[in-house]
Protein backbone atom coordinates (compact mmCIF):
# COMPACT_ATOMS: atom_id res chain seq x y z
CA MET A 1 -19.35 -23.95 15.86
CA ASN A 2 -16.04 -22.64 17.18
CA THR A 3 -16.61 -18.89 17.62
CA GLN A 4 -14.45 -16.06 18.88
CA ASN A 5 -15.72 -13.98 21.77
CA PRO A 6 -15.76 -10.22 21.16
CA GLY A 7 -13.07 -9.59 23.78
CA GLY A 8 -10.75 -12.24 22.35
CA ASN A 9 -8.00 -12.15 19.78
CA ALA A 10 -8.44 -10.59 16.40
CA PRO A 11 -8.50 -12.75 13.28
CA VAL A 12 -5.48 -12.99 11.06
CA ILE A 13 -5.29 -9.57 9.43
CA ASP A 14 -3.22 -9.55 6.27
CA VAL A 15 -1.96 -6.01 5.61
CA ILE A 16 -0.73 -5.17 2.12
CA VAL A 17 0.76 -1.76 1.37
CA GLU A 18 0.55 -1.40 -2.39
CA ALA A 19 0.93 2.34 -2.99
CA GLY A 20 0.78 5.63 -1.12
CA ASN A 21 2.87 7.15 1.65
CA TRP A 22 1.47 4.90 4.40
CA PRO A 23 3.07 4.44 7.82
CA ASP A 24 5.14 1.26 8.15
CA GLU A 25 3.34 -2.08 8.10
CA ARG A 26 3.98 -2.87 11.78
CA PHE A 27 2.31 0.39 12.78
CA LEU A 28 -0.63 -0.36 10.47
CA GLN A 29 -0.90 -3.96 11.72
CA ASP A 30 -1.13 -2.73 15.32
CA LEU A 31 -3.72 -0.07 14.41
CA PHE A 32 -5.87 -2.62 12.54
CA ASN A 33 -5.62 -5.20 15.36
CA ARG A 34 -6.55 -2.67 18.07
CA SER A 35 -9.40 -1.28 15.95
CA PHE A 36 -10.77 -4.75 15.21
CA THR A 37 -10.67 -5.79 18.87
CA ALA A 38 -12.42 -2.57 19.93
CA ALA A 39 -15.05 -2.97 17.19
CA CYS A 40 -15.76 -6.53 18.31
CA ARG A 41 -16.24 -5.41 21.91
CA GLY A 42 -18.22 -2.29 21.05
CA ALA A 43 -20.58 -3.88 18.53
CA ASP A 44 -20.59 -7.45 19.93
CA LEU A 45 -19.26 -8.85 16.65
CA LYS A 46 -18.85 -12.61 16.51
CA PHE A 47 -16.59 -14.51 14.14
CA LEU A 48 -15.04 -17.94 13.74
CA LYS A 49 -11.69 -18.37 15.48
CA SER A 50 -10.01 -19.26 12.21
CA SER A 51 -11.16 -16.06 10.50
CA GLU A 52 -9.11 -13.90 8.17
CA LEU A 53 -9.36 -10.31 6.99
CA SER A 54 -7.41 -8.65 4.20
CA VAL A 55 -6.49 -4.95 4.25
CA LEU A 56 -5.13 -3.17 1.19
CA CYS A 57 -3.51 0.23 1.64
CA THR A 58 -3.23 1.83 -1.76
CA ASN A 59 -3.54 5.15 -3.55
CA ASP A 60 -6.47 7.11 -4.93
CA GLN A 61 -5.93 5.86 -8.48
CA ALA A 62 -6.32 2.22 -7.43
CA ILE A 63 -9.28 2.79 -5.11
CA GLN A 64 -11.00 4.87 -7.80
CA ALA A 65 -10.72 1.92 -10.20
CA LEU A 66 -12.23 -0.41 -7.58
CA ASN A 67 -14.99 2.08 -6.76
CA LYS A 68 -15.86 2.31 -10.46
CA GLN A 69 -15.74 -1.46 -10.99
CA TRP A 70 -17.76 -2.50 -7.92
CA ARG A 71 -19.95 0.52 -7.15
CA ASP A 72 -20.17 2.26 -10.54
CA LYS A 73 -18.76 5.45 -8.96
CA ASN A 74 -15.86 6.86 -10.93
CA LYS A 75 -14.10 8.72 -8.13
CA ALA A 76 -11.62 8.05 -5.37
CA THR A 77 -12.95 7.33 -1.90
CA ASN A 78 -11.47 6.85 1.55
CA VAL A 79 -12.50 3.25 2.28
CA LEU A 80 -14.21 0.35 0.55
CA SER A 81 -15.36 -2.84 2.25
CA PHE A 82 -16.02 -6.13 0.53
CA PRO A 83 -17.70 -8.71 2.80
CA ALA A 84 -16.66 -12.26 1.92
CA SER A 85 -19.30 -14.50 3.44
CA GLU A 86 -22.76 -14.55 4.89
CA PRO A 87 -23.04 -15.13 8.64
CA GLN A 88 -24.36 -18.33 10.12
CA ASP A 89 -26.39 -17.61 13.26
CA ASP A 90 -24.82 -14.11 13.46
CA VAL A 91 -21.30 -15.60 13.38
CA TYR A 92 -19.07 -14.44 10.52
CA GLY A 93 -16.11 -16.10 8.85
CA PRO A 94 -13.88 -17.78 8.19
CA LEU A 95 -13.28 -15.21 5.43
CA LEU A 96 -14.46 -11.86 6.76
CA GLY A 97 -13.60 -9.86 3.67
CA ASP A 98 -11.40 -7.13 2.32
CA ILE A 99 -11.03 -3.48 3.28
CA VAL A 100 -9.27 -1.04 0.95
CA PHE A 101 -8.02 2.45 1.84
CA GLY A 102 -7.05 5.28 -0.54
CA PHE A 103 -4.10 7.20 0.91
CA GLU A 104 -4.52 10.62 -0.67
CA THR A 105 -8.21 10.82 0.23
CA VAL A 106 -7.62 9.70 3.82
CA GLU A 107 -4.77 12.21 4.18
CA ARG A 108 -6.74 15.07 2.59
CA GLU A 109 -9.80 14.41 4.77
CA ALA A 110 -7.69 14.35 7.94
CA ASP A 111 -6.14 17.69 6.95
CA GLU A 112 -9.55 19.20 6.11
CA LEU A 113 -10.97 17.98 9.42
CA GLY A 114 -7.95 19.22 11.34
CA ILE A 115 -7.30 15.84 12.95
CA GLU A 116 -4.34 13.49 13.02
CA PHE A 117 -4.03 11.04 10.14
CA GLN A 118 -3.95 8.12 12.62
CA ALA A 119 -7.22 9.19 14.26
CA HIS A 120 -9.00 9.51 10.92
CA LEU A 121 -7.61 6.20 9.67
CA THR A 122 -8.74 4.49 12.89
CA HIS A 123 -12.26 5.83 12.33
CA LEU A 124 -12.24 4.54 8.77
CA VAL A 125 -10.93 1.14 9.88
CA VAL A 126 -13.79 0.83 12.39
CA HIS A 127 -16.23 2.00 9.71
CA GLY A 128 -14.91 -0.58 7.24
CA ILE A 129 -15.04 -3.39 9.80
CA LEU A 130 -18.67 -2.61 10.64
CA HIS A 131 -19.50 -2.83 6.93
CA LEU A 132 -17.98 -6.35 6.85
CA PHE A 133 -20.43 -7.28 9.60
CA ASP A 134 -23.46 -6.02 7.63
CA TYR A 135 -23.77 -2.55 9.16
CA ASP A 136 -24.69 0.11 6.63
CA HIS A 137 -25.65 3.78 6.38
CA GLN A 138 -27.98 3.86 3.39
CA GLU A 139 -31.11 4.51 5.46
CA ASP A 140 -31.34 7.06 8.29
CA ASP A 141 -32.00 4.48 11.02
CA GLU A 142 -29.09 2.31 9.82
CA ALA A 143 -26.83 5.36 9.66
CA GLU A 144 -27.75 6.40 13.21
CA LEU A 145 -27.01 2.91 14.55
CA MET A 146 -23.71 2.66 12.69
CA GLU A 147 -22.68 6.16 13.76
CA SER A 148 -23.50 5.48 17.42
CA LEU A 149 -21.43 2.28 17.34
CA GLU A 150 -18.51 4.10 15.73
CA VAL A 151 -18.65 6.85 18.37
CA LYS A 152 -18.68 4.26 21.18
CA ILE A 153 -15.85 2.19 19.68
CA LEU A 154 -13.69 5.24 19.00
CA SER A 155 -14.31 6.53 22.52
CA ASP A 156 -13.12 3.16 23.85
CA LEU A 157 -9.95 3.74 21.81
CA GLY A 158 -9.52 7.21 23.34
CA LEU A 159 -10.64 9.13 20.24
CA GLU A 160 -13.17 11.94 20.01
CA ASN A 161 -16.58 11.73 18.36
CA PRO A 162 -15.83 12.12 14.64
CA TYR A 163 -19.35 13.31 13.88
CA ILE A 164 -19.48 16.41 16.08
CA ASP A 165 -20.46 19.28 13.77
CA ARG A 166 -20.11 16.98 10.75
CA PRO A 167 -22.56 15.02 8.64
CA LEU A 168 -22.77 11.24 8.63
CA MET A 169 -20.13 9.30 6.74
CA PRO A 170 -20.64 10.22 3.08
CA ASP A 171 -21.47 7.52 0.58
CA ALA A 172 -18.42 8.19 -1.57
């Protein structure tokens, strides 16, 4: 099996900006690539070298429709992750999955938290990537593991702990 080492190159990340006042696609592409590489190092994620990941940047209306269709929750959310394949011997790919972001919710949360949009989006990208690799936060022990990985990965990216004085990532 031809696998990618955690410190190696990111998979092909296809960024689609569908709706919302997102930064330009080159900026987003760089943010997603850096976040993916840091997540791979920080969580020892393994994937096939030929892997692909799709990222959709859209608005709250579109993400609300997806949240209702796939999770039976009729409200907008910040990020949704859709894993594409089961791992073989803890190696994921070649299709890693899709991550979708809702602009207005991400922007509102960043404002409410008093942090830069880019920092909050980076946290959500890392969070979404971990979901693609079967990390979850439904149970307390899973949430603690996922949160600790996020804190480590974000620290490696030069960002502060997003959970200081805040609850775990809500299940929106």
